[in-house]
Amino acid sequence: MTAAVLPYGAKALVPAGAGAVPADLDLRPAAEPGVTVVTSPSASLLTESLTTALTGAGRRPVWLRLGPEDRDPAELLTSLVVAARRREPGAGRATLELMRARPGPVHGWPDLFDRFADELGVLLADRGALVLEHVHHLPAAGTGLALLGRRVFSALTGAGVSCVLLTHQELSPAALPPGVVRSIGRELRPPPPVAQAALRAAREALGPDAGQGWPAGGCVDDLLTRVARGLLSTAAVAELRRLGLATELEYADLSAGRLPDGPWWQPLEQGWARIRTAWRRPLQDVLGSRHLPGHDELCRVAEALAAAGNLERAVPLLLDLHEEEQAARLLSGAAERLMDLGQWETLDRWVGRLPAAVLAGYPELIHDQGEIAAARGEVPAAHRWFDLASSRFTARADHRGACRSMLAASALAAATGDLPTAGARAAAARALAEATGEPAYGMWATWQQASVTLAGGEPDAALVAFTQAASGTATSEPVGLAGRLSRKLLGVRRERERHRRAQAALEAVERETLARLHASATEPPAVDPAEGWSATPVPLRVRHLGGAPAVAAAPEPGTVRAEASPPGPVLVAQLLGPLQVALDDTPVQDLMGSRVRSLLAYLVTHRRPWPSREVLAEALWPDAPPEAARNSLHVAVHGLRRALRAASEAPVVIRTGAAYRLAPQLRVWLDTDDFEDRIRRARERERVGDREAAVAGYEHAVGRYRGDFLADLPYEDWPALLRERLRVAYLETLDRLGALHFGAHRYARSGELCRRLLELDPCREDAHRRLMRCHSREGQPHLALLQFRACVRTLAQELQVEPGPETVELYRRIRRHDPV
């Protein structure tokens, strides 16, 4: 027998019927509709007797032997679907689809068990039966048994189905449906049926004296060991080795090779057999280490089991053999399926048995641990898992994985109200996606940034980001919807602006007409010479005498009440990284050439005082003759106005005397201003000892830094000083933030920041040392030693120097496994 042919779902094979039901246990009532609980020790029941009772009553059973893995409700459902499919190949399809769409750990289990109950009810409606063996594996206080009782058994018994539960322990009545529940098995008396069968087989094979002196001579295990030793005394070595493997796997294909015959076999359908539970230990005692499979053979068996789909057998077997690396490899390949079906409890249990050094090589499993922790509400643990996964993905240059973990951390932070951390993680994911050419993750990172920005009360910047996220060739529905809504809001704002201008024009006409009316009512009209004074009406004559009625003064022409002044257009400019500009939520950078972009960037960063034409021309065309520079400036201003006019009709760039400036009513938001302001406020919080507020501020600032100042204008001279100043501020912020995370024992995040710092300044010995400490404190000294070698190599190549004494001493302490 080989494990490669052990079918997935072997535990759903139905026992072959027995010739007769044992006289001391009548199982025929189990064939009646309702729930029957059979409680018996492992050696007290031949389950093929139950098959006989059910088939004799015209019922076709769906059978499932539960195992420890079925404590996970998702694993239990999957096992039930596999059992149902032995009866009908398409059974459980709707249940599996719902499990993928609404995983139980997130959306709850009742709907999933209800869906399966509906499908199974249809399958078993025509004289069917459901048999669950070894129900004692389901914890009495767990959800599995309660869900079966309240959701599945209740529905099936209402449809006339027989439900039979076989257990070695008493079940909690509260977990079973009220009403038709029968309990049998308590009346069993020794000797149990398994022992009777053993004695009968021994006497047939060895003579009537076999088993003499039992039961008075000892327990059932003693009898089974004596019988096994007698029956196996003449078996060939190859047969004994096959039997030894069968005792490990519990199942055997009787057609795959000769096996020793004996009462330990429980015949199953399709030519398979199972080692009876009561016989496994006695057989292992008799076979001994000589005939039981060794370590290497069991490893090969585990691989074959996994290839056949028996992951629930393969992984625990490898973990018991301390082959954690092999188990982790299998888990990594199956993790996506396990997560899709909601088998998170099983995955968490298996991953929890992996050493940290092994788990570090499988960041996808680390990421899954973060999602599982988040589902349980363990937010700090989830953040640690996501940060560690991100750093491990980065270390092996898996940019998609790193983006995924960063976005998960961002979404979790946003869900818990930590908007600075959410924005920082989303910005980091976006920068990585853009730098590595991952448009799908760049789209999601931009959408996540926009969501966080909107939640933070910055709708103008959010609309720009939503529009950018939806501007790609392929977008997901949530991203596309956000883009459509943003464009709709943009249209509403433009329409509102048009109405505002129309209203302003009507108000001007109103003011002018009111002023004329005021004048006509207060100023004395001229006296008609033809009529004379006496013919002039009295009210008009009195006005000439100074007796005009008191009338409120007319407003000054052109004045507008402060409360009626509408807000001006909004210009959002992102200068860190490639220039991105939006005016009233409409991106405009694609309409501008490099010189026009440079002009706009200069204007928004030199607002006090506004630059003159000569200063602009000199800054943007330093090597051109003055006349040519002025002409180029005139062309650039014209191009800038044309590009901005496509987004808003309101004037944006105006000329005041000899200077160009932005219109006074224009509202300007710059990411550079926000970047420096966040750093300033974070330093203040750090100075007063509020470390968590400082971390949040620094994280927000780091998230704002998409790249160097005007990264898409690398050959312009004027941005150089500002670019360097902002770059230094970013490096210092990375350093301060990494130190704060290290002090708070968040070593994965601190290490990630150190790596970012070293990418920009690879000769920073302090960053190398902190990263070495992070690796060491995470239980990975080998990575710390590799980092030291990288430090030595970099310093030699870049500066032709050796590491300082502090770095060398740290390396020696890590090699000695001293605490660092």
Short mmCIF file of C-alpha atoms in Angstrom, two decimals, residues 191-484:
data_model
loop_
_atom_site.label_atom_id
_atom_site.label_comp_id
_atom_site.label_asym_id
_atom_site.label_seq_id
_atom_site.Cartn_x
_atom_site.Cartn_y
_atom_site.Cartn_z
CA PRO A 191 -17.16 -8.69 26.69
CA PRO A 192 -17.46 -5.96 24.02
CA PRO A 193 -18.04 -6.94 20.37
CA VAL A 194 -14.47 -6.09 19.32
CA ALA A 195 -13.14 -8.45 21.98
CA GLN A 196 -15.61 -11.15 20.94
CA ALA A 197 -14.46 -10.85 17.32
CA ALA A 198 -10.82 -11.06 18.42
CA LEU A 199 -11.42 -14.23 20.42
CA ARG A 200 -13.37 -15.80 17.56
CA ALA A 201 -10.60 -15.05 15.03
CA ALA A 202 -7.89 -16.29 17.38
CA ARG A 203 -9.65 -19.62 18.02
CA GLU A 204 -10.31 -20.13 14.30
CA ALA A 205 -6.67 -19.51 13.43
CA LEU A 206 -4.81 -20.79 16.49
CA GLY A 207 -7.10 -23.34 18.05
CA PRO A 208 -9.79 -23.43 20.71
CA ASP A 209 -7.35 -22.65 23.53
CA ALA A 210 -6.41 -19.21 22.16
CA GLY A 211 -7.46 -16.39 24.47
CA GLN A 212 -7.85 -18.80 27.38
CA GLY A 213 -8.30 -17.03 30.70
CA TRP A 214 -9.83 -13.83 29.35
CA PRO A 215 -11.69 -11.72 30.50
CA ALA A 216 -10.61 -12.59 34.00
CA GLY A 217 -7.00 -12.30 32.94
CA GLY A 218 -6.88 -8.58 32.08
CA CYS A 219 -8.15 -5.65 30.04
CA VAL A 220 -9.18 -5.54 26.38
CA ASP A 221 -5.76 -4.17 25.30
CA ASP A 222 -4.04 -7.19 26.85
CA LEU A 223 -6.32 -9.56 24.97
CA LEU A 224 -5.87 -7.77 21.64
CA THR A 225 -2.08 -7.71 22.06
CA ARG A 226 -2.01 -11.46 22.76
CA VAL A 227 -4.25 -12.20 19.78
CA ALA A 228 -2.24 -9.94 17.45
CA ARG A 229 1.06 -11.53 18.47
CA GLY A 230 -0.38 -15.00 17.77
CA LEU A 231 -1.98 -14.13 14.43
CA LEU A 232 1.08 -12.24 13.12
CA SER A 233 3.68 -14.79 14.17
CA THR A 234 3.88 -16.33 10.69
CA ALA A 235 3.35 -13.18 8.57
CA ALA A 236 6.03 -12.14 6.07
CA VAL A 237 8.20 -9.08 6.79
CA ALA A 238 6.78 -7.17 3.80
CA GLU A 239 3.25 -7.81 5.03
CA LEU A 240 4.16 -6.65 8.52
CA ARG A 241 5.67 -3.43 7.14
CA ARG A 242 2.52 -2.73 5.13
CA LEU A 243 0.47 -3.33 8.26
CA GLY A 244 2.76 -1.00 10.21
CA LEU A 245 2.15 1.77 7.68
CA ALA A 246 -1.58 1.11 7.86
CA THR A 247 -1.54 1.56 11.64
CA GLU A 248 0.01 5.03 11.10
CA LEU A 249 -2.45 6.05 8.36
CA GLU A 250 -5.50 4.19 9.73
CA TYR A 251 -6.56 3.14 6.20
CA ALA A 252 -5.35 0.60 3.63
CA ASP A 253 -6.21 -0.36 0.06
CA LEU A 254 -6.65 -4.11 0.25
CA SER A 255 -5.91 -4.49 -3.47
CA ALA A 256 -2.56 -2.65 -3.37
CA GLY A 257 -0.56 -5.52 -1.83
CA ARG A 258 -0.94 -8.49 0.46
CA LEU A 259 -1.76 -7.59 4.07
CA PRO A 260 -2.04 -9.87 7.12
CA ASP A 261 -5.63 -10.90 7.64
CA GLY A 262 -7.13 -10.37 11.07
CA PRO A 263 -9.98 -8.99 13.14
CA TRP A 264 -8.32 -5.56 13.23
CA TRP A 265 -9.66 -4.74 9.78
CA GLN A 266 -12.94 -2.92 9.37
CA PRO A 267 -14.03 -3.49 5.73
CA LEU A 268 -15.06 -0.31 3.89
CA GLU A 269 -16.61 0.36 0.52
CA GLN A 270 -14.57 0.39 -2.72
CA GLY A 271 -12.12 -2.29 -1.51
CA TRP A 272 -10.66 -0.25 1.34
CA ALA A 273 -10.27 -1.20 4.98
CA ARG A 274 -9.61 0.65 8.19
CA ILE A 275 -7.65 -0.31 11.31
CA ARG A 276 -10.21 -0.41 14.11
CA THR A 277 -9.52 2.20 16.75
CA ALA A 278 -9.16 -0.33 19.56
CA TRP A 279 -6.52 -2.28 17.61
CA ARG A 280 -4.06 0.50 16.72
CA ARG A 281 -2.06 0.54 19.95
CA PRO A 282 -1.89 -3.27 20.39
CA LEU A 283 -0.73 -3.67 16.79
CA GLN A 284 1.97 -1.02 17.20
CA ASP A 285 3.17 -2.75 20.37
CA VAL A 286 3.44 -6.08 18.56
CA LEU A 287 5.01 -4.70 15.36
CA GLY A 288 7.60 -2.62 17.21
CA SER A 289 10.04 -0.19 15.62
CA ARG A 290 11.34 -2.88 13.27
CA HIS A 291 8.13 -3.02 11.23
CA LEU A 292 6.72 0.47 11.81
CA PRO A 293 7.63 3.13 9.22
CA GLY A 294 10.71 5.21 10.00
CA HIS A 295 11.25 8.94 9.81
CA ASP A 296 12.24 9.15 6.14
CA GLU A 297 9.45 6.86 5.00
CA LEU A 298 6.88 8.90 6.92
CA CYS A 299 8.19 12.08 5.28
CA ARG A 300 7.64 10.52 1.86
CA VAL A 301 4.21 9.36 2.99
CA ALA A 302 3.35 12.91 4.06
CA GLU A 303 4.31 14.26 0.63
CA ALA A 304 2.17 11.61 -1.04
CA LEU A 305 -0.74 12.39 1.28
CA ALA A 306 -0.51 16.08 0.40
CA ALA A 307 -0.39 15.27 -3.31
CA ALA A 308 -3.59 13.24 -2.88
CA GLY A 309 -5.31 16.16 -1.13
CA ASN A 310 -4.98 14.84 2.42
CA LEU A 311 -3.45 18.00 3.85
CA GLU A 312 -5.20 17.46 7.19
CA ARG A 313 -3.14 14.26 7.57
CA ALA A 314 0.09 15.41 5.92
CA VAL A 315 0.79 18.62 7.85
CA PRO A 316 0.29 17.25 11.41
CA LEU A 317 2.40 14.22 10.46
CA LEU A 318 5.29 16.44 9.33
CA LEU A 319 4.99 18.66 12.41
CA ASP A 320 5.08 15.59 14.67
CA LEU A 321 8.23 14.50 12.80
CA HIS A 322 9.76 17.98 13.41
CA GLU A 323 9.98 18.55 9.67
CA GLU A 324 8.74 22.11 10.04
CA GLU A 325 10.33 23.41 6.83
CA GLN A 326 8.55 20.76 4.76
CA ALA A 327 5.28 21.47 6.58
CA ALA A 328 5.66 25.21 5.97
CA ARG A 329 6.20 24.61 2.26
CA LEU A 330 2.98 22.57 2.06
CA LEU A 331 1.08 25.21 4.04
CA SER A 332 2.37 28.00 1.84
CA GLY A 333 1.00 26.26 -1.24
CA ALA A 334 -2.38 25.59 0.38
CA ALA A 335 -2.81 28.77 2.43
CA GLU A 336 -4.85 30.60 -0.19
CA ARG A 337 -7.40 27.77 -0.36
CA LEU A 338 -7.57 27.50 3.42
CA MET A 339 -8.14 31.24 3.77
CA ASP A 340 -10.78 31.25 1.01
CA LEU A 341 -12.80 28.55 2.76
CA GLY A 342 -12.48 30.15 6.19
CA GLN A 343 -10.29 27.37 7.63
CA TRP A 344 -8.46 29.99 9.63
CA GLU A 345 -8.50 28.14 12.93
CA THR A 346 -6.77 25.16 11.31
CA LEU A 347 -4.19 27.33 9.54
CA ASP A 348 -3.52 29.29 12.74
CA ARG A 349 -3.05 26.08 14.72
CA TRP A 350 -0.57 24.67 12.21
CA VAL A 351 1.36 27.90 11.68
CA GLY A 352 1.55 28.32 15.46
CA ARG A 353 3.68 25.17 15.59
CA LEU A 354 6.29 26.55 13.17
CA PRO A 355 9.50 28.00 14.68
CA ALA A 356 10.07 31.70 14.04
CA ALA A 357 13.16 30.99 11.95
CA VAL A 358 11.14 28.76 9.58
CA LEU A 359 8.13 31.06 9.47
CA ALA A 360 10.36 33.99 8.47
CA GLY A 361 10.89 32.35 5.09
CA TYR A 362 7.16 32.29 4.32
CA PRO A 363 5.84 35.87 4.50
CA GLU A 364 2.51 34.85 2.94
CA LEU A 365 1.83 32.77 6.07
CA ILE A 366 2.85 35.71 8.25
CA HIS A 367 0.40 37.92 6.36
CA ASP A 368 -2.37 35.36 6.87
CA GLN A 369 -1.63 35.41 10.60
CA GLY A 370 -2.24 39.15 10.49
CA GLU A 371 -5.64 38.70 8.88
CA ILE A 372 -6.58 36.01 11.41
CA ALA A 373 -5.52 38.26 14.31
CA ALA A 374 -7.50 41.16 12.84
CA ALA A 375 -10.62 38.98 12.56
CA ARG A 376 -10.28 38.17 16.26
CA GLY A 377 -9.99 41.85 17.17
CA GLU A 378 -6.32 41.51 18.17
CA VAL A 379 -5.29 44.79 16.54
CA PRO A 380 -1.73 45.22 17.97
CA ALA A 381 -0.87 41.62 17.08
CA ALA A 382 -2.31 42.05 13.58
CA HIS A 383 -0.17 45.16 13.02
CA ARG A 384 2.93 43.27 14.15
CA TRP A 385 2.17 40.42 11.73
CA PHE A 386 1.49 42.78 8.80
CA ASP A 387 4.65 44.81 9.45
CA LEU A 388 6.73 41.64 9.75
CA ALA A 389 5.21 40.24 6.54
CA SER A 390 5.95 43.49 4.72
CA SER A 391 9.58 43.44 5.79
CA ARG A 392 9.97 39.77 4.82
CA PHE A 393 8.34 40.31 1.43
CA THR A 394 10.68 43.26 0.86
CA ALA A 395 13.70 41.20 1.85
CA ARG A 396 12.97 38.68 -0.89
CA ALA A 397 12.01 41.38 -3.44
CA ASP A 398 8.36 40.30 -3.55
CA HIS A 399 6.92 43.76 -4.20
CA ARG A 400 3.34 42.59 -4.62
CA GLY A 401 3.40 40.83 -1.29
CA ALA A 402 4.93 43.86 0.43
CA CYS A 403 2.25 46.14 -1.07
CA ARG A 404 -0.47 43.74 0.03
CA SER A 405 0.73 43.70 3.64
CA MET A 406 1.17 47.49 3.71
CA LEU A 407 -2.38 47.95 2.42
CA ALA A 408 -3.71 45.48 4.98
CA ALA A 409 -1.99 47.44 7.76
CA SER A 410 -3.41 50.67 6.34
CA ALA A 411 -6.96 49.31 6.17
CA LEU A 412 -6.73 47.97 9.73
CA ALA A 413 -5.41 51.29 11.05
CA ALA A 414 -8.17 53.18 9.24
CA ALA A 415 -10.83 50.83 10.64
CA THR A 416 -9.59 51.52 14.17
CA GLY A 417 -9.38 55.30 13.70
CA ASP A 418 -5.59 55.53 13.43
CA LEU A 419 -5.60 57.70 10.30
CA PRO A 420 -1.92 58.81 10.41
CA THR A 421 -0.72 55.21 10.38
CA ALA A 422 -3.31 54.32 7.75
CA GLY A 423 -2.12 57.14 5.50
CA ALA A 424 1.54 56.30 6.01
CA ARG A 425 1.11 52.64 5.10
CA ALA A 426 -1.00 53.47 2.05
CA ALA A 427 1.53 56.04 0.87
CA ALA A 428 4.38 53.56 1.32
CA ALA A 429 2.47 50.95 -0.69
CA ARG A 430 1.77 53.47 -3.43
CA ALA A 431 5.40 54.57 -3.63
CA LEU A 432 6.58 50.95 -3.82
CA ALA A 433 3.98 50.04 -6.45
CA GLU A 434 4.90 53.02 -8.62
CA ALA A 435 8.63 52.36 -8.25
CA THR A 436 8.34 48.67 -9.15
CA GLY A 437 5.73 48.91 -11.90
CA GLU A 438 2.74 47.31 -10.16
CA PRO A 439 -0.25 49.28 -11.52
CA ALA A 440 -2.91 47.16 -9.81
CA TYR A 441 -1.42 47.70 -6.37
CA GLY A 442 -0.72 51.34 -7.22
CA MET A 443 -4.43 51.73 -8.01
CA TRP A 444 -5.51 50.20 -4.69
CA ALA A 445 -2.91 52.14 -2.72
CA THR A 446 -4.09 55.41 -4.28
CA TRP A 447 -7.71 54.50 -3.54
CA GLN A 448 -6.79 53.66 0.06
CA GLN A 449 -4.92 56.96 0.40
CA ALA A 450 -7.97 58.79 -0.89
CA SER A 451 -10.24 56.98 1.56
CA VAL A 452 -7.99 57.88 4.49
CA THR A 453 -7.69 61.47 3.32
CA LEU A 454 -11.45 61.75 3.01
CA ALA A 455 -11.94 60.32 6.50
CA GLY A 456 -9.41 62.87 7.77
CA GLY A 457 -11.54 65.77 6.55
CA GLU A 458 -9.58 66.67 3.38
CA PRO A 459 -12.14 66.17 0.61
CA ASP A 460 -10.27 68.26 -1.96
CA ALA A 461 -7.12 66.12 -1.84
CA ALA A 462 -9.26 62.97 -1.61
CA LEU A 463 -11.12 63.76 -4.83
CA VAL A 464 -7.85 64.18 -6.66
CA ALA A 465 -6.60 60.81 -5.41
CA PHE A 466 -9.87 59.02 -6.20
CA THR A 467 -9.74 60.37 -9.75
CA GLN A 468 -6.12 59.26 -10.12
CA ALA A 469 -6.93 55.78 -8.83
CA ALA A 470 -9.69 55.35 -11.40
CA SER A 471 -7.68 56.72 -14.32
CA GLY A 472 -5.94 53.42 -15.15
CA THR A 473 -6.88 51.05 -17.94
CA ALA A 474 -8.20 48.36 -15.58
CA THR A 475 -9.99 49.27 -12.37
CA SER A 476 -11.92 47.32 -9.79
CA GLU A 477 -15.57 48.21 -9.16
CA PRO A 478 -15.03 50.05 -5.83
CA VAL A 479 -12.25 52.09 -7.41
CA GLY A 480 -14.30 52.78 -10.53
CA LEU A 481 -17.29 53.79 -8.43
CA ALA A 482 -15.16 56.21 -6.42
CA GLY A 483 -13.80 57.67 -9.65
CA ARG A 484 -17.29 58.10 -11.10
#
